[in-house]
């Protein structure tokens, strides 16, 4: 089973004919570590499925400080869905934190297929539901947990995270300073 | 009916009259009083709600018994324990009324059945989910990028009267700060004038 079939089957099965049409909107692309996939201010036309590697979305504030918003690992979809939906410029940057292999999909072609195939409309709803569940988890984390607890969750989801991205970027994801993260790690690992 | 049209126009303008009529048949009007609980913990929910008047909040209770407000809804909005409706598990959020409220209540699963056979309903559901996505993105942005003062000012812009409606410790909870921190922020902001 190829990678797109794996992605599709975890969401909502498609008939053979529609699956082939869906596959046809993707191109496999390689990105190097730190390469920008989509920059703030650009209007997005593509969405991406992460096949290998880890990516993130982040914002630069007026002081030049970067704030990591979300992290993406295989098999997740990424890209500025907000920009794709509203056709307005992306408010975030999307970047590869390691060398990545991404499947780039043409969103406009996808929406055309959705219009012509009812099962893709149901498929799209299912993707949006899944994305929502992931986001809700992140929102609940950010509004009810402290940084140490969010860090523990992160380690559970992505155990190698400390080897994949620098500490200051993990701190940014937790919305704390690197010094605070250092204290948290010291406390966790000295036990 | 014109209220339903005003609601659907928020998501997908100019729906057919038949579509509006069908929505009308699956919802019914309900009135709640201030502090009434609309959706409780450990209930397996089945309804979605369109808020016509009033303010509703959703919150969780953490392991230490502390309340954390997740979202505040004002008219016209759609609210529902969506994650529980999707996973068919019991709600982890409580939805209650901060003021007297009027809502249109509908059965979510009846709606989903309609999406499977009616393209107009499927498209509407997709649009509603896209909107939920966008407001979730904004929430994550606010929580991970803005500082507490900025989040406070944003809240005041959306619901100016909020401090007259809920106690300050609830406002602090919504902003994910302590009551003391909120007090400091307000003192700093209001002593300038």
Short mmCIF file of C-alpha atoms in Angstrom, two decimals:
data_model
loop_
_atom_site.label_atom_id
_atom_site.label_comp_id
_atom_site.label_asym_id
_atom_site.label_seq_id
_atom_site.Cartn_x
_atom_site.Cartn_y
_atom_site.Cartn_z
CA UNK A 1 0.00 0.00 0.00
CA UNK A 2 1.50 3.31 -0.86
CA UNK A 3 1.79 6.28 1.44
CA UNK A 4 -1.28 8.18 0.21
CA UNK A 5 -3.40 5.06 0.65
CA UNK A 6 -2.17 4.83 4.24
CA UNK A 7 -3.13 8.48 4.76
CA UNK A 8 -6.58 7.99 3.18
CA UNK A 9 -7.40 4.78 5.07
CA UNK A 10 -6.83 6.39 8.43
CA UNK A 11 -9.50 8.99 7.56
CA UNK A 12 -12.29 7.64 5.35
CA UNK A 13 -11.97 4.93 2.68
CA UNK A 14 -12.39 5.97 -0.95
CA UNK A 15 -13.45 3.92 -3.96
CA UNK A 16 -10.61 2.79 -6.24
CA UNK A 17 -11.54 5.25 -9.01
CA UNK A 18 -11.74 8.29 -6.72
CA UNK A 19 -8.56 7.24 -4.87
CA UNK A 20 -6.63 7.29 -8.16
CA UNK A 21 -7.95 10.78 -8.95
CA UNK A 22 -7.05 11.93 -5.45
CA UNK A 23 -3.49 10.55 -5.81
CA UNK A 24 -3.06 12.45 -9.06
CA UNK A 25 -3.12 15.86 -7.35
CA UNK A 26 0.08 15.15 -5.37
CA UNK A 27 3.77 15.66 -6.15
CA UNK A 28 6.53 14.35 -3.88
CA UNK A 29 8.95 17.07 -2.81
CA UNK A 30 12.15 17.06 -0.74
CA UNK A 31 13.00 19.92 1.62
CA UNK A 32 16.21 20.51 3.57
CA UNK A 33 16.42 21.34 7.24
CA UNK A 34 15.34 24.96 7.93
CA UNK A 35 13.88 25.41 4.46
CA UNK A 36 10.68 27.50 4.41
CA UNK A 37 7.67 25.72 2.90
CA UNK A 38 5.35 28.75 2.98
CA UNK A 39 6.15 32.22 4.31
CA UNK A 40 3.97 34.71 6.21
CA UNK A 41 2.23 36.98 3.74
CA UNK A 42 2.10 34.44 0.92
CA UNK A 43 -1.29 33.21 -0.27
CA UNK A 44 -1.26 29.42 -0.09
CA UNK A 45 -2.35 27.20 -2.99
CA UNK A 46 -0.92 23.87 -1.77
CA UNK A 47 -1.39 21.61 1.22
CA UNK A 48 1.17 19.03 2.35
CA UNK A 49 1.24 15.55 3.84
CA UNK A 50 4.36 14.91 5.88
CA UNK A 51 5.94 11.66 4.74
CA UNK A 52 9.31 11.98 6.48
CA UNK A 53 10.75 14.50 8.89
CA UNK A 54 9.28 17.16 11.15
CA UNK A 55 7.91 20.59 10.29
CA UNK A 56 6.59 23.51 12.28
CA UNK A 57 4.48 26.65 11.92
CA UNK A 58 5.76 29.82 13.57
CA UNK A 59 5.28 33.56 13.77
CA UNK A 60 7.88 36.33 14.07
CA UNK A 61 6.81 39.11 16.42
CA UNK A 62 7.79 42.81 16.08
CA UNK A 63 10.85 42.19 18.24
CA UNK A 64 12.19 39.59 15.82
CA UNK A 65 11.41 36.77 18.25
CA UNK A 66 9.98 33.59 16.79
CA UNK A 67 7.05 31.74 18.39
CA UNK A 68 6.44 28.14 17.39
CA UNK A 69 2.72 27.39 17.11
CA UNK A 70 2.44 23.80 15.96
CA UNK A 71 4.62 20.83 15.14
CA UNK A 72 3.90 18.35 12.34
CA UNK A 73 5.17 14.77 12.15
CA UNK A 74 4.26 11.93 9.75
CA UNK A 75 1.49 11.18 8.84
CA UNK A 76 -0.04 14.62 9.31
CA UNK A 77 -1.19 17.27 6.92
CA UNK A 78 0.22 20.77 7.07
CA UNK A 79 0.18 24.04 5.23
CA UNK A 80 -1.78 27.17 5.90
CA UNK A 81 -5.31 25.79 5.79
CA UNK A 82 -6.48 29.21 6.93
CA UNK A 83 -4.90 30.83 3.87
CA UNK A 84 -6.24 28.09 1.61
CA UNK A 85 -9.78 28.56 2.93
CA UNK A 86 -9.91 32.36 3.15
CA UNK A 87 -7.56 33.00 0.17
CA UNK A 88 -5.88 35.63 2.37
CA UNK A 89 -2.14 35.80 3.13
CA UNK A 90 -0.82 33.25 5.59
CA UNK A 91 -0.32 34.57 9.11
CA UNK A 92 2.34 31.95 9.86
CA UNK A 93 5.55 30.61 8.39
CA UNK A 94 5.81 26.89 7.70
CA UNK A 95 9.28 25.43 7.93
CA UNK A 96 11.07 22.06 7.94
CA UNK A 97 12.95 21.46 11.15
CA UNK A 98 14.75 18.46 9.67
CA UNK A 99 15.29 17.21 6.12
CA UNK A 100 11.76 16.39 4.98
CA UNK A 101 9.85 14.54 2.30
CA UNK A 102 6.46 16.14 1.75
CA UNK A 103 3.62 15.25 -0.60
CA UNK A 104 2.46 18.53 -2.05
CA UNK A 105 -1.21 18.60 -3.05
CA UNK A 106 -2.98 21.18 -5.18
CA UNK A 107 -5.83 22.48 -3.00
CA UNK A 108 -7.77 23.99 -5.91
CA UNK A 109 -7.71 20.65 -7.76
CA UNK A 110 -8.79 18.95 -4.53
CA UNK A 111 -11.79 21.29 -4.17
CA UNK A 112 -12.74 20.58 -7.81
CA UNK A 113 -12.64 16.84 -7.12
CA UNK A 114 -14.78 17.41 -4.01
CA UNK A 115 -17.41 19.13 -6.16
CA UNK A 116 -17.52 16.20 -8.59
CA UNK A 117 -17.32 13.32 -6.12
CA UNK A 118 -19.65 13.27 -3.16
CA UNK A 119 -17.49 10.73 -1.29
CA UNK A 120 -14.65 13.28 -1.32
CA UNK A 121 -16.95 15.82 0.30
CA UNK A 122 -17.46 13.34 3.15
CA UNK A 123 -13.71 12.64 3.14
CA UNK A 124 -12.95 16.37 3.43
CA UNK A 125 -15.37 16.68 6.37
CA UNK A 126 -13.59 13.79 8.08
CA UNK A 127 -10.17 15.43 7.58
CA UNK A 128 -11.48 18.67 9.03
CA UNK A 129 -12.95 16.77 11.99
CA UNK A 130 -9.56 15.09 12.63
CA UNK A 131 -7.68 18.37 12.35
CA UNK A 132 -10.17 19.89 14.78
CA UNK A 133 -9.58 17.11 17.33
CA UNK A 134 -5.82 17.68 17.13
CA UNK A 135 -6.24 21.43 17.56
CA UNK A 136 -8.63 21.02 20.46
CA UNK A 137 -6.01 18.94 22.23
CA UNK A 138 -3.47 21.73 21.74
CA UNK A 139 -5.92 24.42 22.89
CA UNK A 140 -6.82 22.42 26.00
CA UNK A 141 -3.13 21.94 26.70
CA UNK A 142 -2.34 25.63 26.35
CA UNK A 143 -5.26 26.76 28.48
CA UNK A 144 -5.18 24.23 31.31
CA UNK A 145 -1.67 22.79 31.64
CA UNK A 146 1.54 24.39 32.81
CA UNK A 147 4.70 24.29 30.68
CA UNK A 148 6.16 21.27 32.46
CA UNK A 149 3.03 19.20 31.74
CA UNK A 150 2.93 20.31 28.09
CA UNK A 151 6.61 19.34 27.78
CA UNK A 152 5.84 15.87 29.18
CA UNK A 153 3.00 15.46 26.63
CA UNK A 154 5.34 16.55 23.86
CA UNK A 155 7.94 13.96 24.91
CA UNK A 156 5.23 11.32 24.90
CA UNK A 157 4.15 12.23 21.36
CA UNK A 158 7.60 12.86 19.89
CA UNK A 159 10.15 11.12 22.17
CA UNK A 160 13.15 12.21 20.04
CA UNK A 161 12.13 15.89 20.07
CA UNK A 162 15.20 16.98 22.06
CA UNK A 163 17.42 15.52 19.33
CA UNK A 164 15.36 16.92 16.46
CA UNK A 165 15.11 20.61 17.28
CA UNK A 166 17.14 23.06 19.40
CA UNK A 167 16.06 23.75 22.98
CA UNK A 168 15.12 27.38 22.29
CA UNK A 169 12.58 26.20 19.71
CA UNK A 170 11.05 23.73 22.16
CA UNK A 171 10.84 26.58 24.68
CA UNK A 172 9.10 28.71 22.07
CA UNK A 173 6.54 25.94 21.46
CA UNK A 174 5.83 25.85 25.19
CA UNK A 175 5.66 29.66 25.29
CA UNK A 176 8.41 29.91 27.93
CA UNK A 177 12.04 31.10 27.92
CA UNK A 178 14.96 28.68 27.31
CA UNK A 179 16.04 29.29 30.93
CA UNK A 180 12.64 28.14 32.20
CA UNK A 181 12.81 25.05 29.98
CA UNK A 182 16.26 24.27 31.29
CA UNK A 183 14.90 24.38 34.86
CA UNK A 184 11.99 22.09 33.95
CA UNK A 185 14.31 19.53 32.33
CA UNK A 186 16.68 19.64 35.27
CA UNK A 187 13.83 18.94 37.64
CA UNK A 188 12.43 16.11 35.51
CA UNK A 189 15.73 14.35 34.89
CA UNK A 190 17.30 14.74 38.30
CA UNK A 191 14.60 12.43 39.67
CA UNK B 1 -36.94 31.52 9.91
CA UNK B 2 -35.16 34.74 9.07
CA UNK B 3 -32.91 34.06 12.05
CA UNK B 4 -31.93 30.69 10.57
CA UNK B 5 -31.17 32.46 7.32
CA UNK B 6 -29.03 35.02 9.16
CA UNK B 7 -27.17 32.12 10.73
CA UNK B 8 -26.59 30.10 7.53
CA UNK B 9 -25.55 33.29 5.72
CA UNK B 10 -22.61 33.53 8.13
CA UNK B 11 -21.21 30.32 6.69
CA UNK B 12 -22.56 29.97 3.16
CA UNK B 13 -24.58 32.90 1.88
CA UNK B 14 -27.60 32.42 -0.39
CA UNK B 15 -28.67 28.91 0.46
CA UNK B 16 -31.86 27.70 -1.18
CA UNK B 17 -35.18 28.20 0.60
CA UNK B 18 -35.54 24.42 0.76
CA UNK B 19 -32.26 24.18 2.69
CA UNK B 20 -33.39 26.80 5.22
CA UNK B 21 -36.73 24.98 5.51
CA UNK B 22 -34.96 21.63 6.16
CA UNK B 23 -32.81 23.15 8.91
CA UNK B 24 -35.95 24.61 10.42
CA UNK B 25 -37.45 21.12 10.65
CA UNK B 26 -34.51 19.68 12.59
CA UNK B 27 -34.14 22.44 15.20
CA UNK B 28 -36.37 23.68 18.00
CA UNK B 29 -36.27 26.78 20.19
CA UNK B 30 -35.23 26.43 23.82
CA UNK B 31 -34.87 28.95 26.65
CA UNK B 32 -32.33 28.69 29.44
CA UNK B 33 -31.84 30.78 32.57
CA UNK B 34 -28.56 32.23 33.86
CA UNK B 35 -26.40 29.42 35.36
CA UNK B 36 -28.43 26.63 33.70
CA UNK B 37 -26.20 23.80 32.46
CA UNK B 38 -26.81 22.98 28.81
CA UNK B 39 -24.31 20.11 28.41
CA UNK B 40 -22.87 18.30 31.41
CA UNK B 41 -19.81 16.12 31.98
CA UNK B 42 -20.17 12.39 31.44
CA UNK B 43 -23.27 12.92 29.29
CA UNK B 44 -22.88 11.44 25.84
CA UNK B 45 -24.14 14.42 23.84
CA UNK B 46 -26.20 14.36 20.67
CA UNK B 47 -27.17 17.98 20.07
CA UNK B 48 -25.73 21.08 18.46
CA UNK B 49 -26.89 24.59 19.32
CA UNK B 50 -27.32 27.91 17.53
CA UNK B 51 -27.11 30.74 20.06
CA UNK B 52 -29.72 33.39 19.35
CA UNK B 53 -29.46 35.51 22.50
CA UNK B 54 -27.26 35.52 25.57
CA UNK B 55 -23.75 34.34 26.41
CA UNK B 56 -22.68 30.73 26.92
CA UNK B 57 -19.35 29.45 28.24
CA UNK B 58 -17.61 26.10 27.88
CA UNK B 59 -15.17 25.02 30.59
CA UNK B 60 -13.29 22.05 32.03
CA UNK B 61 -12.54 21.15 35.61
CA UNK B 62 -8.92 20.07 36.15
CA UNK B 63 -7.64 17.35 38.50
CA UNK B 64 -7.32 19.95 41.27
CA UNK B 65 -10.98 20.93 40.97
CA UNK B 66 -10.22 24.26 39.28
CA UNK B 67 -12.43 25.57 36.46
CA UNK B 68 -10.81 26.68 33.20
CA UNK B 69 -13.02 28.49 30.71
CA UNK B 70 -12.28 27.39 27.18
CA UNK B 71 -14.64 29.47 25.06
CA UNK B 72 -17.18 32.24 25.46
CA UNK B 73 -19.99 32.27 22.87
CA UNK B 74 -22.19 35.20 21.99
CA UNK B 75 -24.97 35.60 19.39
CA UNK B 76 -24.96 34.54 16.58
CA UNK B 77 -22.82 31.47 17.00
CA UNK B 78 -22.88 27.74 16.71
CA UNK B 79 -21.73 25.80 19.74
CA UNK B 80 -21.53 22.11 20.49
CA UNK B 81 -19.29 19.62 22.26
CA UNK B 82 -17.92 18.81 18.82
CA UNK B 83 -15.10 16.49 19.88
CA UNK B 84 -17.58 14.36 21.88
CA UNK B 85 -20.10 14.37 19.03
CA UNK B 86 -17.38 13.19 16.62
CA UNK B 87 -15.90 10.53 18.93
CA UNK B 88 -19.28 9.60 20.52
CA UNK B 89 -17.67 9.76 23.94
CA UNK B 90 -18.92 11.59 27.00
CA UNK B 91 -18.30 15.31 27.13
CA UNK B 92 -15.14 16.58 28.79
CA UNK B 93 -16.49 20.13 28.71
CA UNK B 94 -19.40 21.69 30.54
CA UNK B 95 -21.49 24.28 28.70
CA UNK B 96 -23.52 26.64 30.84
CA UNK B 97 -25.29 30.00 30.55
CA UNK B 98 -23.70 33.15 31.84
CA UNK B 99 -26.91 35.05 31.12
CA UNK B 100 -30.47 34.04 30.23
CA UNK B 101 -30.26 32.45 26.78
CA UNK B 102 -32.34 31.55 23.76
CA UNK B 103 -31.02 28.77 21.52
CA UNK B 104 -32.07 26.65 18.56
CA UNK B 105 -31.27 23.06 19.46
CA UNK B 106 -30.84 20.34 16.81
CA UNK B 107 -29.89 16.68 16.70
CA UNK B 108 -26.30 16.40 15.39
CA UNK B 109 -26.71 12.83 14.10
CA UNK B 110 -29.87 13.71 12.15
CA UNK B 111 -27.83 16.51 10.60
CA UNK B 112 -24.95 14.13 9.75
CA UNK B 113 -27.41 11.69 8.14
CA UNK B 114 -28.55 14.55 5.92
CA UNK B 115 -24.93 15.35 4.94
CA UNK B 116 -24.52 11.80 3.61
CA UNK B 117 -27.31 12.12 1.04
CA UNK B 118 -27.70 15.83 0.44
CA UNK B 119 -24.79 17.72 -1.13
CA UNK B 120 -26.05 21.09 0.14
CA UNK B 121 -25.89 19.78 3.72
CA UNK B 122 -22.49 18.21 3.15
CA UNK B 123 -21.12 21.51 1.83
CA UNK B 124 -22.63 23.39 4.73
CA UNK B 125 -21.04 21.02 7.24
CA UNK B 126 -17.68 21.40 5.51
CA UNK B 127 -17.98 25.19 5.69
CA UNK B 128 -18.95 25.05 9.38
CA UNK B 129 -15.92 22.84 10.08
CA UNK B 130 -13.67 25.23 8.17
CA UNK B 131 -14.96 28.04 10.37
CA UNK B 132 -14.35 25.99 13.49
CA UNK B 133 -10.82 25.40 12.21
CA UNK B 134 -10.19 29.10 11.72
CA UNK B 135 -11.44 30.05 15.18
CA UNK B 136 -9.35 27.24 16.70
CA UNK B 137 -6.28 28.58 14.90
CA UNK B 138 -7.00 32.02 16.33
CA UNK B 139 -7.30 30.53 19.78
CA UNK B 140 -3.98 28.74 19.52
CA UNK B 141 -2.44 31.94 18.23
CA UNK B 142 -3.80 33.92 21.17
CA UNK B 143 -2.65 31.35 23.71
CA UNK B 144 0.82 30.75 22.31
CA UNK B 145 1.86 34.11 20.91
CA UNK B 146 0.01 36.89 22.75
CA UNK B 147 0.86 37.88 26.29
CA UNK B 148 -1.79 38.08 29.00
CA UNK B 149 -2.43 41.84 28.58
CA UNK B 150 -2.98 41.43 24.83
CA UNK B 151 -5.37 38.51 25.42
CA UNK B 152 -7.26 40.59 27.99
CA UNK B 153 -7.65 43.51 25.58
CA UNK B 154 -8.84 41.15 22.86
CA UNK B 155 -11.49 39.71 25.17
CA UNK B 156 -12.69 43.19 26.14
CA UNK B 157 -13.02 44.05 22.46
CA UNK B 158 -15.15 40.96 21.76
CA UNK B 159 -17.31 41.09 24.88
CA UNK B 160 -16.95 44.57 26.44
CA UNK B 161 -19.32 43.82 29.33
CA UNK B 162 -17.62 40.57 30.35
CA UNK B 163 -16.45 41.84 33.75
CA UNK B 164 -20.03 42.69 34.71
CA UNK B 165 -21.21 39.24 33.72
CA UNK B 166 -18.73 36.85 35.31
CA UNK B 167 -16.51 37.11 38.38
CA UNK B 168 -12.94 38.32 37.79
CA UNK B 169 -11.44 34.98 38.80
CA UNK B 170 -13.34 33.43 35.86
CA UNK B 171 -11.95 36.07 33.51
CA UNK B 172 -8.48 35.20 34.82
CA UNK B 173 -9.17 31.51 34.24
CA UNK B 174 -10.19 32.20 30.65
CA UNK B 175 -6.94 34.08 30.08
CA UNK B 176 -5.02 31.24 31.80
CA UNK B 177 -3.49 33.55 34.39
CA UNK B 178 -3.98 33.94 38.13
CA UNK B 179 -6.46 36.39 39.65
CA UNK B 180 -3.49 38.34 41.04
CA UNK B 181 -1.92 38.70 37.59
CA UNK B 182 -5.25 39.91 36.18
CA UNK B 183 -5.57 42.43 38.97
CA UNK B 184 -2.11 43.81 38.11
CA UNK B 185 -2.96 44.04 34.41
CA UNK B 186 -6.21 45.91 35.08
CA UNK B 187 -4.55 48.26 37.53
CA UNK B 188 -1.88 49.12 34.98
CA UNK B 189 -4.38 49.65 32.15
CA UNK B 190 -6.96 51.66 34.08
CA UNK B 191 -4.62 53.85 36.11
CA UNK B 192 -3.39 55.45 32.86
CA UNK B 193 -6.73 57.21 32.37
#
